[in-house]
Coordinates of C-alpha atoms and ligand atoms in Angstrom, one line a residue:
M1 CA -71.2 149.2 23.3
L2 CA -68.7 152.0 23.5
V3 CA -69.3 154.7 21.0
P4 CA -66.1 156.6 20.4
R5 CA -66.4 160.3 19.8
R6 CA -64.5 161.8 16.9
G7 CA -61.6 164.0 17.7
R8 CA -58.1 165.2 16.8
A9 CA -55.2 162.8 17.3
R10 CA -54.3 163.6 20.9
Q11 CA -57.9 163.9 22.0
L12 CA -59.0 160.4 21.0
P13 CA -60.9 158.6 23.7
H14 CA -58.5 156.4 25.7
F15 CA -60.5 153.3 24.9
M16 CA -59.8 153.5 21.2
L17 CA -56.8 152.6 19.0
R18 CA -55.7 154.4 15.9
L19 CA -53.9 152.2 13.5
A20 CA -51.8 153.6 10.6
I21 CA -51.4 151.4 7.5
Q22 CA -49.9 152.1 4.0
K23 CA -52.4 154.0 1.8
S24 CA -51.4 152.5 -1.5
G25 CA -48.5 150.1 -2.0
R26 CA -47.2 146.7 -1.4
L27 CA -48.3 146.5 2.2
S28 CA -51.8 147.9 1.7
E29 CA -53.8 144.9 0.6
D30 CA -52.3 142.4 3.0
S31 CA -52.7 144.9 5.9
L32 CA -56.4 145.4 5.2
A33 CA -56.8 141.6 4.7
L34 CA -55.2 140.9 8.1
I35 CA -57.6 143.4 9.8
R36 CA -60.6 141.8 8.1
E37 CA -59.3 138.3 9.0
C38 CA -59.2 139.4 12.6
G39 CA -63.0 139.8 12.3
I40 CA -62.8 143.6 12.2
N41 CA -65.2 145.3 9.8
F42 CA -64.9 148.7 8.4
L43 CA -66.5 150.7 5.6
S44 CA -64.9 151.0 2.1
T45 CA -61.5 152.6 2.2
S46 CA -61.1 154.0 -1.3
Y47 CA -60.0 157.6 -1.6
K48 CA -60.2 158.2 2.2
L49 CA -57.6 159.3 4.7
K50 CA -59.2 157.3 7.5
T51 CA -62.0 155.0 8.3
E52 CA -63.5 153.6 11.5
A53 CA -64.1 150.0 12.3
T54 CA -67.8 149.1 13.0
N55 CA -67.2 146.3 15.5
F56 CA -63.9 147.1 17.3
P57 CA -62.8 150.4 18.8
L58 CA -60.3 151.0 16.0
E59 CA -59.7 153.9 13.6
I60 CA -57.6 153.2 10.5
L61 CA -55.4 155.9 9.0
F62 CA -54.0 155.6 5.5
L63 CA -50.5 157.1 5.2
R64 CA -47.2 156.7 3.2
D65 CA -45.3 153.9 4.7
D66 CA -42.2 156.1 5.4
D67 CA -44.4 158.3 7.7
I68 CA -45.8 155.5 9.8
P69 CA -42.8 154.9 12.2
G70 CA -42.6 158.6 13.1
Y71 CA -46.3 159.0 13.6
V72 CA -46.4 156.0 15.9
K73 CA -43.3 157.1 17.8
D74 CA -45.0 160.5 18.4
G75 CA -48.3 158.9 19.4
V76 CA -50.2 160.5 16.5
A77 CA -51.1 156.9 15.7
D78 CA -51.2 154.3 18.4
L79 CA -50.3 151.4 16.1
G80 CA -48.9 150.9 12.6
I81 CA -48.2 148.2 10.1
V82 CA -44.9 148.8 8.3
G83 CA -41.9 146.9 6.9
Q84 CA -39.0 146.3 9.2
N85 CA -36.8 147.9 6.6
V86 CA -38.6 151.2 7.0
L87 CA -38.9 150.9 10.8
V88 CA -35.2 150.1 11.4
E89 CA -34.1 152.8 8.8
A90 CA -36.2 155.3 10.7
G91 CA -34.4 154.3 13.9
Y92 CA -37.3 153.0 15.9
P93 CA -36.9 149.2 16.0
N94 CA -38.1 149.1 19.6
L95 CA -41.7 150.0 18.5
E96 CA -42.1 146.5 17.0
V97 CA -44.6 144.3 18.9
E98 CA -45.5 141.5 16.5
T99 CA -44.1 140.1 13.2
L100 CA -46.9 139.6 10.6
G101 CA -45.3 137.2 8.1
F102 CA -46.1 139.1 4.9
S103 CA -44.2 141.5 2.6
K104 CA -41.1 139.5 3.1
C105 CA -38.2 140.9 1.2
R106 CA -34.5 141.6 1.6
L107 CA -32.2 144.6 1.3
S108 CA -29.2 143.6 -0.8
L109 CA -26.1 145.1 -2.2
A110 CA -25.7 144.7 -6.0
V111 CA -22.9 145.5 -8.5
P112 CA -22.8 145.6 -12.3
R113 CA -22.8 142.0 -13.5
A114 CA -19.4 142.2 -15.2
D115 CA -17.6 143.6 -12.2
A116 CA -15.5 141.3 -10.1
Y117 CA -16.6 141.0 -6.5
P118 CA -14.2 138.8 -4.5
S119 CA -15.4 140.1 -1.1
I120 CA -17.1 143.1 0.6
E121 CA -13.7 144.7 0.7
T122 CA -14.3 145.5 -3.0
L123 CA -16.7 148.3 -1.8
Q124 CA -14.0 150.1 0.1
G125 CA -14.1 153.8 -1.0
K126 CA -16.8 153.2 -3.6
N127 CA -19.9 155.1 -4.2
I128 CA -23.1 153.3 -3.2
A129 CA -26.6 154.5 -4.0
T130 CA -29.4 153.5 -1.6
S131 CA -32.6 154.7 0.1
Y132 CA -31.4 153.0 3.3
P133 CA -28.3 154.9 4.4
N134 CA -28.7 154.0 8.1
I135 CA -29.1 150.2 7.7
L136 CA -26.4 150.1 5.0
G137 CA -24.0 152.3 7.0
R138 CA -24.3 150.0 10.0
Y139 CA -23.7 146.9 7.9
L140 CA -20.7 148.4 6.2
A141 CA -19.3 149.6 9.5
D142 CA -19.8 146.1 11.0
H143 CA -17.7 144.7 8.1
G144 CA -15.0 147.4 8.4
V145 CA -15.8 149.0 5.0
Q146 CA -15.9 152.7 4.4
A147 CA -17.9 153.8 1.4
N148 CA -19.6 157.0 0.1
L149 CA -23.3 156.5 0.5
H150 CA -25.6 158.5 -1.9
T151 CA -29.1 158.6 -0.6
I152 CA -31.7 158.6 -3.3
S153 CA -35.4 157.9 -2.8
G154 CA -36.3 156.0 -5.9
S155 CA -35.0 154.1 -9.0
V156 CA -31.9 153.2 -7.1
E157 CA -31.1 150.4 -9.6
I158 CA -30.3 152.8 -12.4
A159 CA -27.6 154.6 -10.5
P160 CA -24.7 152.5 -11.8
S161 CA -25.7 152.9 -15.4
I162 CA -25.9 156.7 -15.2
G163 CA -22.6 156.9 -13.4
L164 CA -23.8 157.9 -10.0
A165 CA -22.5 154.9 -8.2
E166 CA -20.5 151.7 -8.5
A167 CA -22.9 149.7 -6.4
I168 CA -26.4 149.9 -5.0
C169 CA -28.3 148.7 -2.0
D170 CA -32.0 148.2 -2.5
I171 CA -35.0 145.9 -1.8
V172 CA -34.9 142.7 -3.8
S173 CA -37.6 140.1 -3.9
S174 CA -37.3 138.1 -7.2
G175 CA -34.1 139.7 -8.5
S176 CA -35.6 140.4 -12.0
T177 CA -35.3 144.2 -11.6
L178 CA -31.6 143.8 -10.8
L179 CA -31.2 141.5 -13.8
G180 CA -33.0 144.0 -16.1
N181 CA -30.5 146.7 -15.0
G182 CA -27.4 144.5 -15.6
L183 CA -26.8 144.1 -11.9
R184 CA -26.1 141.1 -9.6
E185 CA -26.8 140.7 -6.0
V186 CA -23.7 140.2 -3.9
E187 CA -24.6 140.7 -0.2
T188 CA -27.8 140.4 1.8
V189 CA -27.8 143.4 4.1
F190 CA -31.1 143.0 5.9
R191 CA -34.1 140.7 5.9
S192 CA -37.5 142.3 6.4
E193 CA -41.2 141.5 6.8
A194 CA -44.2 143.5 7.8
V195 CA -44.6 144.1 11.6
L196 CA -47.1 145.6 13.9
I197 CA -45.7 148.5 15.8
A198 CA -47.1 150.4 18.9
Q199 CA -46.5 153.7 20.5
P200 CA -44.8 153.4 23.9
N201 CA -47.4 155.3 26.0
L202 CA -50.6 153.4 25.5
T203 CA -53.2 153.8 28.2
A204 CA -54.1 150.6 30.2
E205 CA -57.3 150.3 28.1
Q206 CA -55.4 150.7 24.9
Q207 CA -52.9 148.1 26.0
D208 CA -55.7 145.8 26.7
L209 CA -57.2 146.4 23.2
L210 CA -53.7 145.8 21.7
E211 CA -53.5 142.5 23.4
Q212 CA -56.9 141.5 22.0
L213 CA -55.7 142.5 18.5
Q214 CA -52.4 140.6 18.9
F215 CA -54.3 137.5 20.1
R216 CA -56.5 137.6 17.0
M217 CA -53.5 138.2 14.7
Q218 CA -51.6 135.3 16.2
A219 CA -54.7 133.0 15.7
V220 CA -54.9 134.1 12.0
R221 CA -51.2 133.4 11.4
R222 CA -51.2 130.1 13.2
A223 CA -54.2 129.0 11.1
K224 CA -52.5 130.0 7.9
R225 CA -49.5 127.9 8.7
S226 CA -51.6 124.9 9.4
K227 CA -54.0 122.6 7.5
Y228 CA -56.7 120.3 8.7
I229 CA -56.2 116.8 7.4
L230 CA -58.8 114.0 7.3
L231 CA -58.0 110.5 6.1
N232 CA -59.1 106.9 6.3
A233 CA -56.6 104.2 7.4
P234 CA -56.7 100.5 8.1
V235 CA -56.5 99.9 11.9
S236 CA -53.3 97.9 11.3
A237 CA -51.6 101.2 10.0
L238 CA -52.9 103.3 12.9
D239 CA -49.6 103.4 14.9
E240 CA -47.7 104.5 11.8
V241 CA -50.4 107.2 11.0
R242 CA -50.2 108.4 14.6
R243 CA -46.5 108.7 14.4
L244 CA -46.8 110.8 11.2
L245 CA -49.6 113.0 12.6
P246 CA -48.8 114.2 16.0
G247 CA -51.5 116.9 15.7
I248 CA -52.0 119.5 18.4
K249 CA -52.3 117.0 21.1
S250 CA -53.0 113.7 19.3
P251 CA -55.1 112.9 16.3
T252 CA -58.8 112.2 16.6
V253 CA -59.6 108.6 15.6
T254 CA -63.1 107.4 14.9
P255 CA -64.2 104.0 13.6
L256 CA -65.7 103.7 10.1
A257 CA -68.7 101.6 9.2
E258 CA -66.3 99.3 7.3
A259 CA -64.7 96.9 9.8
G260 CA -60.9 97.3 10.3
W261 CA -60.9 101.0 9.1
V262 CA -60.8 104.2 11.0
S263 CA -61.1 107.9 10.1
V264 CA -58.3 110.1 11.4
Q265 CA -58.4 113.9 11.8
S266 CA -55.5 116.1 12.7
V267 CA -53.6 119.3 12.0
V268 CA -50.4 119.5 9.9
Q269 CA -48.0 122.3 9.2
E270 CA -48.1 123.8 5.7
D271 CA -44.4 123.3 5.2
E272 CA -44.3 119.6 6.0
F273 CA -47.7 118.8 4.4
W274 CA -46.5 117.3 1.1
H275 CA -43.9 115.2 2.9
I276 CA -46.4 113.9 5.4
T277 CA -49.1 113.1 2.9
S278 CA -46.8 111.0 0.7
Q279 CA -45.7 109.0 3.8
L280 CA -49.3 108.6 4.8
K281 CA -50.2 107.1 1.5
A282 CA -47.2 104.8 1.7
V283 CA -48.5 103.3 5.0
G284 CA -52.0 102.7 3.5
A285 CA -54.0 105.9 4.2
E286 CA -56.8 106.6 1.7
G287 CA -59.2 109.4 0.9
I288 CA -56.9 112.1 2.2
L289 CA -58.6 115.5 2.5
V290 CA -56.8 118.7 3.4
L291 CA -58.8 121.7 4.5
P292 CA -57.8 125.3 5.3
I293 CA -58.3 126.4 8.9
E294 CA -59.9 129.8 9.4
K295 CA -58.8 130.6 13.0
M296 CA -56.6 128.6 15.4
I297 CA -56.9 129.5 19.0
A298 CA -53.9 128.4 21.1
Ligands
ATP1 P1 -45.2 154.8 -0.3 O1 -45.8 155.4 -1.4 O2 -46.2 154.4 0.8 O3 -44.0 155.5 0.3 P2 -43.2 152.8 -1.3 O4 -43.1 153.0 -2.8 O5 -42.2 153.4 -0.4 O6 -44.7 153.3 -0.8 P3 -43.8 150.0 -1.6 O7 -43.0 149.7 -2.8 O8 -45.2 150.0 -1.7 O9 -43.2 151.3 -0.9 O10 -43.3 148.9 -0.5 C1 -43.7 149.0 0.8 C2 -43.0 147.9 1.6 O11 -43.3 146.6 1.1 C3 -41.5 148.0 1.6 O12 -41.0 149.0 2.5 C4 -41.1 146.6 2.0 O13 -41.2 146.4 3.4 C5 -42.1 145.8 1.3 N1 -41.7 145.4 -0.1 C6 -41.1 146.1 -1.0 N2 -40.9 145.5 -2.1 C7 -41.3 144.2 -1.9 C8 -41.3 143.0 -2.6 N3 -40.9 143.0 -3.9 N4 -41.9 142.0 -2.1 C9 -42.3 142.0 -0.9 N5 -42.3 143.1 -0.1 C10 -41.8 144.2 -0.6
ZN2 ZN1 -42.3 154.6 1.0

């Protein structure tokens, strides 16, 4: 086993990866869960700046999410997990190597509920408060709108009520924060999810480790999107069942002790699962069991 020596950022052994994740915030829990689901173990993370994995050559750094793109760009960290909103705002979209499917949110423009908003032209010459001046500036320019952007780092949604701006651009997930501040969403500016990013100058050994990590992350994601389904069906319904359950290649069919019945096993996608199970019942399937899949190797 390779035993990495401890060292400062640039003196890390070339066979090790340093991954930056958010210290405490909306990305933290899912980032740590993903690393664990990839089979990587590490000691408790509370109150620490960094920790080392015990069974993979990986060191985990805990940082503010806004600092992660810059650290990875400069190679202080080799990898990072960050929202596309923060990555693109920082100006380094090319660092992205893998979408991760969590922390989905959108960056939206919102105006006071009572204000008319016939089109984006309404924002011409207006004051807009945002923490995302680069993403918003590009969006407005693409739509031929010139506005005065006021960059503020927090509590953007109160800007209209204190007279700082006539509109805001901020992250929205449910919309309840907007509603609570008397605002309504009028444009989606950017859609975001968490991504894995990598510095551009990995050594060959690090590149190889990154590929191993991506392979595991993809297996975890595929598994999450899929369910294992088992059911009993009369042989007479088998063609219908096969049609409904294409599976990875084709479903596994085994005879049951009861004559004229078979057991069928397959994989279904999470988003089509309810639709498929009701159709399966309609063609005579019984005893339908649906199980989670832990890992799914392509
Ligand atoms: P830090 O202290 O690290 O700077 P922060 O306050 O800037 O944290 P968080 O609120 O923890 O950031 O959000 C981190 C990221 O999570 C955001 O940049 C975005 O990508 C995503 N995110 C934010 N709000 C939501 C939401 N409501 N639902 C899902 N994802 C979100
Ligand atoms: Zn932040």
